[in-house]
Amino acid sequence: MENFIVSARKYRPATFDTVVGQKAITNTLKNAIKNHYLAQAYLFTGPRGVGKTTSARIFAKTINCLNLDLENNPDVIEPCNECESCLSFNQNASFNIMELDAASNNSVDDIRRLVEQVRIPPQVGKYKVYIIDEVHMLSQAAFNAFLKTLEEPPPYVKFILATTEKHKIIPTILSRCQVFDFKRINVVDIAKYLAFVAEKENVQADEEALHLIAQKADGAMRDALSIFDQLVSFTSGNVTYQKVVENLHVLDYDYFFKISDQFLSGDISSVLVIFNDIIERGFDGQHFLIGLGEHLRNLLVSRDAKTIDLLETSASIRKRYYNNSNKFSSAFLLKALDLNTQCDVNYKASNNKRLLIELTLMQMVALGSGISESVSKEQIPALPVQKKAKERIASPPSIEEKKPYAAPVIKEKAKEDPVVSTKISEPEIKEQTVPSQTKVEESTTSVKRMPKGIGLGVSIKAEENSKLEDVNPDAYMIGKEDIADEFTQDDLDKVFNIFLDRIKHNQGLYATLKTNKAVLRDGFIIELRVHNDAQKSVLDEKKFELMKLLRVRLNNYKLKSDIKIIENGNSVRIIQPAERYKAMVEKNPNLKKLKDNLNLELEF
Ligand SMILES: [Zn+2]
C-alpha cells in the first residue's frame, strides 16, 4: 500500500460518461458537439473539486479527437483516448490545450503571451482550447487585455474560463460566455465512485466508511479521493467505518442515536455523560451542535417516504434513521431543531459554552420524555418552558384557584385595615397550619370546590389540556395503543417505586404515595390516592411522566390514571413559605403593615 497512486489523479475521468454528478452539463456539452454548435467561450462555475477543469479537458480532447466521426457515428461523443491527439492530451503533451492558472499568472504580460499564441492555428486536430482557471483572479488590466481576444477569437480557438466565484466576473465577460453552473456532487454519487475506485485498487472498504468520506468531502470529488488515499495508507488497505471515524475525527452516528434515544427516556444524566464523552474526545461544541442539528433533521425527513431521499447516507444508516424516526413526533423534532439552532446562534457569544449546550440538551430531554414542567423546573433551573403558574403547584391551595398564589392574598388585604384582615384570614391560616382535624375539612371542601378532581374522564381531559400535548402528543404510544399485557400488583409496585424515587424531593407527596400505593382498578385504571388538592395538582403535573413509565415498563398502553383525594389525618405536612408568612402576620400584624408601607413583594 505504500506506493498507492494518488487516486485523484489516477481516477480523473477521461470521458464525459465517467464525470460524476454533472450529467446535465456533460449531456449539454455532448449535444453541442454533436450538433456542431460550439460557443466561442464557456464559463464553468461552481465549488472547487466538482469537475470543472476535468470537464473542460474532456471537452477539449473530444473536439480534437481524430476518431470522432459525427457523420457515421453521431451517438458516440467521447474522446477515443487512442488517437495521436488524445494520447498527447493524456500525456499533457498536446499543443492544442493551454491551461493557465489565473491565480498565479494574472498579470497583463501573462495574458499578452496567451493572446499571441492564439494567432497560431493548431498543427494537429481542429481546435486550440484555452482553459483559464480561477479567472476571477485576473487583474483589471489583464481582463482588459483579454477582452478583445475573447470578443473576436479566430474560429479554431475555444476559451473555457473556470471560476469558483462567478459574482466576481465582470458582466462584459459573462455576456460573451455560455455559462455552466456545476453543482456540488451528492454524497451518494461520491460514495459510489469511491467504491468503484476501491474495487479497482483491491482495497477493502465498508459502504458506511465511503459514505463518511463522501460527507467529509462536502461535494468535492477531488477532496473525497484524496481523503480516500490517505485512509488507504493509514489503514493498510482496509477502510472500515470505525477507522474512518477515528482518523477523520468524525462524530459517529452512534453518538447521536444514543442521545436521541435518551431524549425519549428522560434520562438527563446519560445525555450529559454522552456529551462529556464527546467533548473529552476532543470535539468542539459547535461541531457537536452541527452534528446534532443534522441528526434531528435526518430524523425529520425520515418520517416521510417523500422526503427520505433527502438523506445522504448509506443504505444501512438510512434504514436506521427510518426505524428510529417513528419514535419521535414531528412537533418534537421541530422544537428540538429550533432549540438546537438557538443554541448554535448564541454559542459564539456565550461565556459558558458548555453549559449552554448542556442546557439545550436538558431542554430536549424534557421536551421529548414528557417530563412535566414542574419536574423539569426542579431539575433544570433555567428552562424557558417553565411557567409562573407552575410555581403555584408547590404552594398550598389558595383561595382562588386560577390566579397566581400571591396575588389574591395581597390584593384583598391591602384594602383593609390590618386588624380586620387578620380576622378574615384567621380560619384560613388555622386550616393550613393546624394538622389533622382541620386537614380533613380542607380535603372535603376542596373536593367540593373542585369536583373535577375525581373520575377517569377528568384525568383524561387534564391530559388533553397538558402543555406537553402541543409538543409531544404521546409519541411513545404510536402504534402501541392496543398493547395491554397483564401484570401483577407486585409488577406494578416495582415500577411505581421507580417513580417514587424520582419524586423523593417532594417529601409530602412521596410519603403519601409510599403509604398509599398505586392500585389497579377495573383492569386498566391506575388509582392513585393523595391527601389534598395541593398533592393532587403536583401529581397531575407528573402524571404524564408516571403513566408513560407504567405503560412502557408494564407494556400496557391502555392504562389510565385516576387520582383520588382521600381523608387522612396523619399525613406529613410541609409548611410552605406562603403559609409561614400568613402565620407570621397573624402573630404580628405589623409585619403586613411593614410590607405594605414599603411596597414589598412577596417571593415564594
Ligand atoms: Zn482520439
XYZ file of C-alpha atoms and ligand atoms in Angstrom:
605
model
C 0.000 0.000 0.000
C 2.945 2.313 0.367
C 3.089 3.006 -3.316
C -0.578 3.725 -3.602
C -1.054 6.049 -6.517
C -2.917 9.192 -5.728
C -6.423 8.360 -6.870
C -7.387 11.938 -7.504
C -5.014 11.978 -10.435
C -5.241 8.370 -11.478
C -9.009 8.271 -11.478
C -9.597 11.608 -13.016
C -12.386 10.931 -15.509
C -11.178 10.674 -19.106
C -14.591 10.619 -20.766
C -17.851 12.538 -20.395
C -19.653 9.480 -19.140
C -17.281 8.991 -16.226
C -17.635 12.522 -14.920
C -19.544 12.069 -11.662
C -22.604 14.029 -10.674
C -22.698 16.514 -13.566
C -24.861 14.644 -16.051
C -26.845 17.664 -17.152
C -23.733 19.594 -18.083
C -21.890 16.773 -19.828
C -25.018 15.959 -21.826
C -25.360 19.559 -22.949
C -21.726 19.679 -23.980
C -22.051 16.420 -25.908
C -25.134 17.692 -27.704
C -23.352 20.883 -28.640
C -20.505 18.875 -30.176
C -22.931 16.553 -31.928
C -24.872 19.457 -33.454
C -21.760 21.432 -34.407
C -22.970 24.163 -32.195
C -19.914 25.229 -30.285
C -19.714 28.532 -28.466
C -16.604 30.678 -28.645
C -16.257 30.838 -24.927
C -17.573 28.911 -21.941
C -17.663 29.828 -18.305
C -17.658 26.895 -15.890
C -18.618 27.999 -12.402
C -19.147 26.066 -9.187
C -17.406 24.964 -5.992
C -13.906 23.544 -6.042
C -13.330 19.922 -6.875
C -16.622 19.245 -8.635
C -15.260 18.593 -12.123
C -14.938 21.957 -13.869
C -11.393 21.554 -15.149
C -11.886 17.859 -15.781
C -14.917 18.553 -17.954
C -13.035 21.318 -19.759
C -10.204 18.922 -20.583
C -12.537 16.202 -21.792
C -14.325 18.756 -23.926
C -11.030 19.969 -25.424
C -9.883 16.426 -26.048
C -13.173 15.342 -27.619
C -13.416 18.157 -30.139
C -9.845 17.388 -31.214
C -10.154 13.596 -31.277
C -9.195 12.255 -34.681
C -11.600 9.363 -34.345
C -14.627 11.494 -33.620
C -16.944 10.705 -36.502
C -20.084 12.751 -36.278
C -21.293 11.741 -39.745
C -21.267 7.994 -39.322
C -21.280 7.625 -35.588
C -23.199 10.613 -34.220
C -24.050 8.997 -30.891
C -20.520 8.428 -29.703
C -19.439 11.795 -28.406
C -16.444 10.773 -26.382
C -12.695 11.037 -26.884
C -11.280 7.722 -28.119
C -8.216 8.010 -25.880
C -6.306 6.114 -28.548
C -5.573 8.526 -31.383
C -2.490 10.709 -31.596
C -4.346 13.780 -30.396
C -5.994 12.014 -27.438
C -2.736 10.368 -26.413
C -0.804 13.604 -26.428
C -3.629 15.156 -24.380
C -3.420 12.325 -21.887
C 0.337 12.768 -21.628
C -0.031 16.508 -21.142
C 1.945 16.987 -24.327
C -0.717 18.434 -26.568
C -0.128 21.818 -28.148
C -3.844 22.227 -28.600
C -4.613 22.804 -24.976
C -3.297 25.683 -22.939
C -4.008 25.828 -19.281
C -3.466 28.997 -17.389
C -3.969 29.299 -13.675
C -5.082 32.874 -13.243
C -4.416 32.664 -9.528
C -0.672 32.682 -10.171
C -0.494 34.113 -13.724
C -2.699 37.102 -13.526
C -0.576 39.910 -14.933
C -1.069 41.748 -18.210
C 2.097 40.095 -19.573
C 0.770 36.617 -18.905
C -2.382 37.427 -20.842
C -0.428 39.087 -23.662
C 1.658 35.937 -24.117
C -1.519 33.903 -24.276
C -3.105 36.245 -26.790
C -0.077 35.991 -29.059
C -0.316 32.202 -29.114
C -3.953 32.461 -30.103
C -2.860 33.659 -33.543
C -1.110 30.388 -34.389
C -3.546 27.748 -35.703
C -3.368 24.143 -34.440
C -0.964 21.726 -36.165
C -2.794 18.526 -35.293
C -6.542 18.485 -34.629
C -9.109 21.200 -35.216
C -9.153 23.416 -32.178
C -6.945 25.209 -29.739
C -8.551 25.280 -26.335
C -7.554 27.760 -23.668
C -8.566 26.844 -20.156
C -8.198 29.722 -17.736
C -8.666 28.539 -14.178
C -9.709 30.868 -11.359
C -10.416 33.504 -13.968
C -11.787 35.921 -11.355
C -8.187 36.386 -10.154
C -7.101 38.191 -13.310
C -6.087 41.781 -12.676
C -8.223 44.524 -14.162
C -5.551 45.320 -16.746
C -5.250 41.639 -17.655
C -9.011 41.438 -18.079
C -8.938 44.369 -20.436
C -6.101 42.884 -22.477
C -8.047 39.657 -22.731
C -11.406 41.140 -23.630
C -10.582 41.943 -27.231
C -9.466 38.392 -27.969
C -12.449 36.963 -26.211
C -14.708 39.112 -28.347
C -13.345 38.024 -31.697
C -11.255 34.898 -31.419
C -10.157 33.004 -34.529
C -12.630 30.221 -35.366
C -10.217 27.499 -34.245
C -9.952 28.913 -30.735
C -12.209 27.974 -27.825
C -11.985 29.525 -24.378
C -13.086 27.781 -21.259
C -12.987 30.006 -18.223
C -13.424 28.408 -14.842
C -14.169 30.041 -11.525
C -15.406 29.308 -8.067
C -16.624 32.869 -7.757
C -18.960 33.742 -10.531
C -20.066 37.002 -8.910
C -16.574 38.400 -9.378
C -16.724 38.021 -13.151
C -17.450 41.320 -14.845
C -20.603 41.470 -16.989
C -18.678 42.159 -20.196
C -17.026 38.747 -19.835
C -20.149 36.979 -18.619
C -22.140 38.191 -21.608
C -19.613 36.675 -24.015
C -19.657 33.233 -22.446
C -22.012 30.321 -22.329
C -22.304 29.696 -18.601
C -22.474 26.277 -16.930
C -23.159 26.011 -13.220
C -21.520 22.956 -11.714
C -23.233 21.576 -8.629
C -21.754 20.040 -5.534
C -21.658 16.320 -6.112
C -24.024 14.476 -3.804
C -22.737 12.092 -1.185
C -24.262 9.003 -2.736
C -22.591 9.665 -6.101
C -19.225 10.277 -4.488
C -19.518 7.162 -2.342
C -20.391 5.097 -5.402
C -17.367 6.379 -7.235
C -15.129 5.669 -4.269
C -16.472 2.125 -4.203
C -15.533 1.829 -7.845
C -12.008 3.081 -7.140
C -11.690 0.764 -4.128
C -12.632 -2.201 -6.229
C -10.154 -1.277 -8.930
C -7.394 -0.882 -6.377
C -8.306 -4.011 -4.443
C -8.983 -2.045 -1.332
C -11.423 -3.324 1.283
C -13.858 -0.556 2.145
C -17.170 -0.512 4.038
C -20.066 1.214 2.398
C -20.518 3.302 5.562
C -16.868 4.248 5.558
C -17.091 5.522 1.993
C -20.237 7.481 2.786
C -18.472 9.105 5.661
C -15.561 10.104 3.444
C -18.004 11.458 0.896
C -19.735 13.524 3.547
C -16.474 14.907 4.792
C -15.548 15.906 1.242
C -18.593 18.161 1.086
C -19.435 17.675 -2.538
C -15.915 17.765 -3.922
C -14.771 14.605 -5.646
C -11.150 15.683 -5.608
C -11.204 16.034 -1.832
C -13.010 12.743 -1.445
C -10.374 10.947 -3.462
C -7.505 12.467 -1.559
C -9.105 11.644 1.800
C -9.647 8.148 0.496
C -5.963 7.906 -0.444
C -4.857 8.969 2.995
C -7.132 6.484 4.675
C -5.996 3.654 2.456
C -2.449 4.229 3.584
C -3.393 4.760 7.249
C -5.436 1.610 7.359
C -3.184 -0.521 5.153
C -5.932 -1.028 2.656
C -8.756 -1.958 4.991
C -11.004 1.070 5.222
C -13.592 0.362 7.901
C -16.202 2.694 9.281
C -14.590 2.708 12.702
C -11.177 3.581 11.328
C -12.603 6.397 9.252
C -14.393 7.743 12.313
C -11.116 7.713 14.225
C -8.917 9.108 11.517
C -11.198 11.788 10.207
C -12.208 12.800 13.671
C -15.815 12.453 12.710
C -18.631 12.374 15.205
C -20.150 8.952 14.912
C -23.841 8.432 14.132
C -23.931 6.173 17.160
C -23.442 9.081 19.484
C -26.392 10.928 18.072
C -28.669 7.908 18.043
C -27.774 7.261 21.676
C -28.519 10.833 22.592
C -31.821 10.986 20.775
C -32.898 7.742 22.458
C -32.292 9.377 25.797
C -34.463 12.297 24.748
C -37.359 9.904 24.927
C -36.370 8.019 28.032
C -35.964 11.207 30.007
C -32.528 10.244 31.229
C -30.807 13.591 31.577
C -27.746 12.124 33.258
C -26.984 9.756 30.381
C -27.229 12.559 27.858
C -24.786 14.655 29.846
C -22.390 11.721 30.142
C -22.502 11.074 26.401
C -21.904 14.747 25.700
C -18.985 14.750 28.115
C -17.528 11.767 26.304
C -17.746 13.657 23.018
C -16.010 16.718 24.473
C -13.314 14.559 26.012
C -12.600 13.028 22.668
C -11.643 16.479 21.529
C -14.697 17.543 19.572
C -15.634 21.128 19.885
C -19.092 22.119 20.992
C -20.173 23.768 17.802
C -19.089 20.757 15.810
C -21.369 18.722 18.046
C -24.259 21.147 17.587
C -23.976 20.983 13.825
C -23.957 17.199 14.006
C -26.945 17.124 16.325
C -28.847 19.508 14.086
C -28.164 17.281 11.126
C -29.245 14.238 13.089
C -32.559 15.829 14.069
C -33.085 16.959 10.518
C -32.382 13.438 9.288
C -34.925 12.030 11.722
C -37.442 14.553 10.485
C -37.000 13.784 6.802
C -37.019 10.044 7.502
C -40.543 10.247 8.817
C -41.959 10.644 5.358
C -41.393 8.415 2.364
C -41.468 11.539 0.214
C -38.515 13.133 1.922
C -36.456 10.121 2.900
C -34.458 10.531 -0.296
C -33.065 13.727 1.145
C -30.923 11.570 3.413
C -27.425 11.445 2.044
C -26.372 8.321 3.887
C -25.616 4.702 3.197
C -28.486 2.251 2.948
C -27.936 0.817 6.419
C -27.817 4.201 8.126
C -30.869 5.226 6.185
C -32.694 2.192 7.470
C -31.619 3.053 10.975
C -32.986 6.547 10.602
C -36.206 5.224 9.177
C -36.670 2.800 12.070
C -35.884 5.464 14.617
C -37.870 8.311 13.168
C -41.278 6.986 14.170
C -40.376 7.185 17.815
C -40.459 10.966 17.533
C -43.292 13.285 16.696
C -42.688 15.932 14.061
C -43.603 18.522 16.653
C -40.849 17.328 18.945
C -38.262 17.238 16.175
C -39.168 20.720 15.022
C -38.991 22.099 18.511
C -35.692 20.313 19.190
C -34.267 21.646 15.941
C -35.363 25.076 16.986
C -33.593 24.714 20.346
C -30.534 23.471 18.544
C -30.494 26.439 16.212
C -30.941 28.890 19.055
C -28.034 27.307 20.855
C -25.899 27.468 17.737
C -26.728 31.134 17.258
C -25.896 32.001 20.864
C -22.842 29.778 21.013
C -20.186 32.262 19.977
C -21.377 34.930 22.368
C -21.772 32.632 25.341
C -19.343 32.793 28.240
C -20.097 29.266 29.284
C -20.417 27.410 26.043
C -20.506 24.009 27.581
C -23.330 24.896 29.934
C -25.249 26.391 27.030
C -25.154 23.102 25.169
C -25.911 21.081 28.282
C -28.902 23.259 28.969
C -30.131 22.793 25.432
C -29.755 19.034 25.769
C -31.678 19.059 29.021
C -34.437 21.036 27.383
C -34.602 18.477 24.623
C -34.833 15.673 27.173
C -37.614 17.470 28.992
C -39.353 18.018 25.707
C -39.003 14.501 24.402
C -39.542 12.441 27.510
C -42.741 14.129 28.524
C -41.272 15.126 31.841
C -43.795 17.572 33.127
C -42.865 21.157 33.549
C -42.755 21.024 37.303
C -40.227 18.220 37.196
C -38.126 19.974 34.659
C -38.264 23.039 36.793
C -36.682 21.192 39.652
C -34.036 19.543 37.551
C -33.296 22.311 35.152
C -33.161 25.694 36.758
C -33.338 27.888 33.689
C -35.833 26.155 31.479
C -37.705 28.698 29.421
C -40.718 26.392 29.279
C -41.347 26.832 32.960
C -44.344 28.956 33.682
C -45.188 31.220 36.551
C -48.308 29.254 37.125
C -46.309 26.167 37.930
C -44.921 27.781 40.998
C -48.387 27.731 42.369
C -48.315 23.996 42.468
C -45.598 23.943 45.044
C -47.651 26.213 47.297
C -50.685 25.190 49.265
C -54.118 25.662 47.770
C -55.035 29.285 47.821
C -58.406 30.919 47.994
C -58.522 31.477 44.303
C -57.506 28.657 42.086
C -56.948 30.441 38.836
C -54.608 33.223 39.838
C -51.024 33.099 40.950
C -50.885 32.399 44.594
C -49.543 35.603 45.998
C -51.779 37.950 44.129
C -55.212 37.481 45.664
C -53.984 37.414 49.224
C -52.211 40.702 48.962
C -54.859 42.395 46.923
C -57.653 41.508 49.279
C -55.829 42.538 52.349
C -54.355 45.657 51.002
C -57.717 47.369 51.041
C -58.418 46.558 54.617
C -57.073 47.568 57.883
C -54.686 45.083 59.384
C -56.889 44.092 62.293
C -59.784 43.179 60.076
C -57.557 41.433 57.673
C -56.119 39.193 60.351
C -59.588 38.296 61.432
C -60.581 37.355 57.977
C -57.559 35.290 57.292
C -57.704 33.590 60.654
C -59.704 30.493 59.786
C -57.758 30.078 56.658
C -54.441 30.019 58.452
C -55.757 27.614 61.010
C -56.917 25.369 58.304
C -53.440 25.188 56.953
C -51.201 25.172 59.964
C -53.192 23.010 62.339
C -52.774 19.486 61.086
C -55.121 16.511 61.466
C -58.695 17.524 62.073
C -58.892 20.657 60.020
C -56.992 18.899 57.289
C -59.873 16.566 56.781
C -62.126 19.535 56.467
C -59.876 21.084 53.972
C -59.794 17.979 51.881
C -63.506 17.685 51.789
C -64.045 21.309 50.961
C -61.573 21.157 48.188
C -63.300 18.155 46.764
C -66.499 20.097 46.809
C -64.878 23.065 45.248
C -63.260 21.050 42.539
C -65.494 18.137 41.698
C -63.358 17.509 38.636
C -60.753 16.057 40.961
C -62.284 12.637 40.729
C -63.064 10.354 37.891
C -61.452 8.906 34.856
C -62.971 11.285 32.370
C -61.481 14.223 34.119
C -57.992 12.875 34.226
C -58.023 12.280 30.504
C -59.228 15.782 29.957
C -56.430 17.137 32.064
C -54.029 15.255 29.884
C -55.518 16.774 26.804
C -55.016 20.206 28.204
C -51.484 19.488 29.162
C -48.904 21.753 27.618
C -46.993 18.680 26.573
C -49.733 17.725 24.223
C -48.610 20.587 21.983
C -45.081 19.361 21.848
C -45.087 15.628 22.126
C -48.511 14.153 21.678
C -47.923 10.765 23.227
C -45.300 9.948 20.666
C -44.308 6.840 22.523
C -47.851 5.456 22.256
C -47.970 5.498 18.488
C -48.792 2.101 17.123
C -48.984 0.566 20.584
C -52.434 1.671 21.669
C -53.733 -1.894 21.644
C -50.969 -3.485 23.642
C -52.206 -4.444 27.082
C -50.027 -7.017 28.839
C -51.227 -8.409 32.109
C -49.280 -7.696 35.249
C -49.422 -8.332 38.965
C -49.663 -5.866 41.832
C -46.056 -6.781 42.511
C -45.017 -5.702 38.990
C -46.945 -2.506 39.467
C -45.266 -1.834 42.813
C -41.831 -2.247 41.302
C -42.422 0.267 38.546
C -44.250 2.597 40.884
C -41.227 2.589 43.187
C -39.081 3.876 40.343
C -41.450 6.783 40.052
C -41.391 7.319 43.807
C -37.621 7.560 43.689
C -37.936 10.352 41.189
C -40.225 12.416 43.357
C -38.363 11.880 46.614
C -37.577 15.571 46.856
C -41.271 16.249 47.295
C -41.442 14.750 50.762
C -45.133 15.227 51.318
C -46.265 13.579 48.136
C -43.583 10.926 48.438
C -44.757 9.948 51.918
C -48.382 9.888 50.850
C -47.781 7.710 47.824
C -45.399 5.481 49.737
C -48.178 4.606 52.166
C -50.940 4.624 49.554
C -49.543 2.507 46.774
C -50.976 2.653 43.306
C -53.604 0.003 42.722
C -55.112 -1.409 39.582
C -58.854 -0.972 39.258
C -61.245 -2.295 36.618
C -58.350 -3.856 34.749
C -56.949 -0.645 33.291
C -57.290 2.194 35.763
C -54.352 3.023 37.968
C -55.800 4.536 41.076
C -53.621 6.973 42.956
C -54.598 8.364 46.310
C -53.435 11.628 47.780
C -54.447 13.689 50.756
C -55.269 17.081 49.407
C -55.638 19.352 46.478
C -52.049 20.502 46.560
C -50.749 16.986 46.284
C -53.224 16.297 43.581
C -52.043 19.177 41.449
C -48.438 18.149 41.863
C -49.327 14.634 40.891
C -51.411 15.886 37.990
C -48.303 17.566 36.685
C -46.265 14.392 36.979
C -48.985 12.097 35.817
C -47.748 12.206 32.258
C -44.331 11.002 33.262
C -45.767 8.373 35.586
C -48.189 6.976 33.040
C -45.506 6.794 30.428
C -43.280 4.915 32.815
C -46.055 2.490 33.746
C -47.265 1.964 30.189
C -43.816 1.322 28.820
C -42.453 -0.797 31.660
C -45.583 -2.865 32.066
C -46.113 -2.965 28.329
C -49.711 -1.950 28.735
C -50.753 1.116 26.802
C -54.387 1.040 27.804
C -53.629 2.152 31.321
C -55.296 5.322 32.536
C -54.831 7.164 35.757
C -57.322 8.259 38.353
C -56.218 10.475 41.179
C -58.406 10.499 44.292
C -58.252 12.666 47.313
C -58.673 10.615 50.441
C -59.058 11.716 54.006
C -56.199 11.004 56.269
C -55.372 12.773 59.467
C -51.840 11.573 59.780
C -50.269 12.917 56.686
C -46.972 14.723 56.782
C -47.338 18.467 56.254
C -44.762 20.620 54.679
C -45.141 24.251 55.576
C -44.730 26.472 52.570
C -43.225 29.964 52.675
C -46.602 31.495 51.903
C -48.152 29.806 54.878
C -45.280 30.855 57.036
C -45.873 34.440 56.020
C -49.542 34.222 56.859
C -48.802 32.670 60.204
C -46.265 35.382 60.940
C -48.727 38.105 60.044
C -51.247 36.507 62.335
C -48.813 36.727 65.216
C -47.658 40.199 64.365
C -49.889 42.271 62.074
C -47.217 44.957 61.936
C -45.333 42.745 59.563
C -48.025 43.211 56.985
C -48.036 46.933 57.585
C -44.331 46.994 57.026
C -44.718 45.066 53.855
C -47.444 47.342 52.530
C -45.776 50.570 53.531
C -42.511 49.648 51.928
C -44.386 48.283 48.945
C -42.582 44.953 49.203
C -43.335 41.984 47.022
C -43.580 38.512 48.408
C -41.340 35.932 46.876
C -42.445 32.384 47.276
Zn -8.969 10.345 -30.017
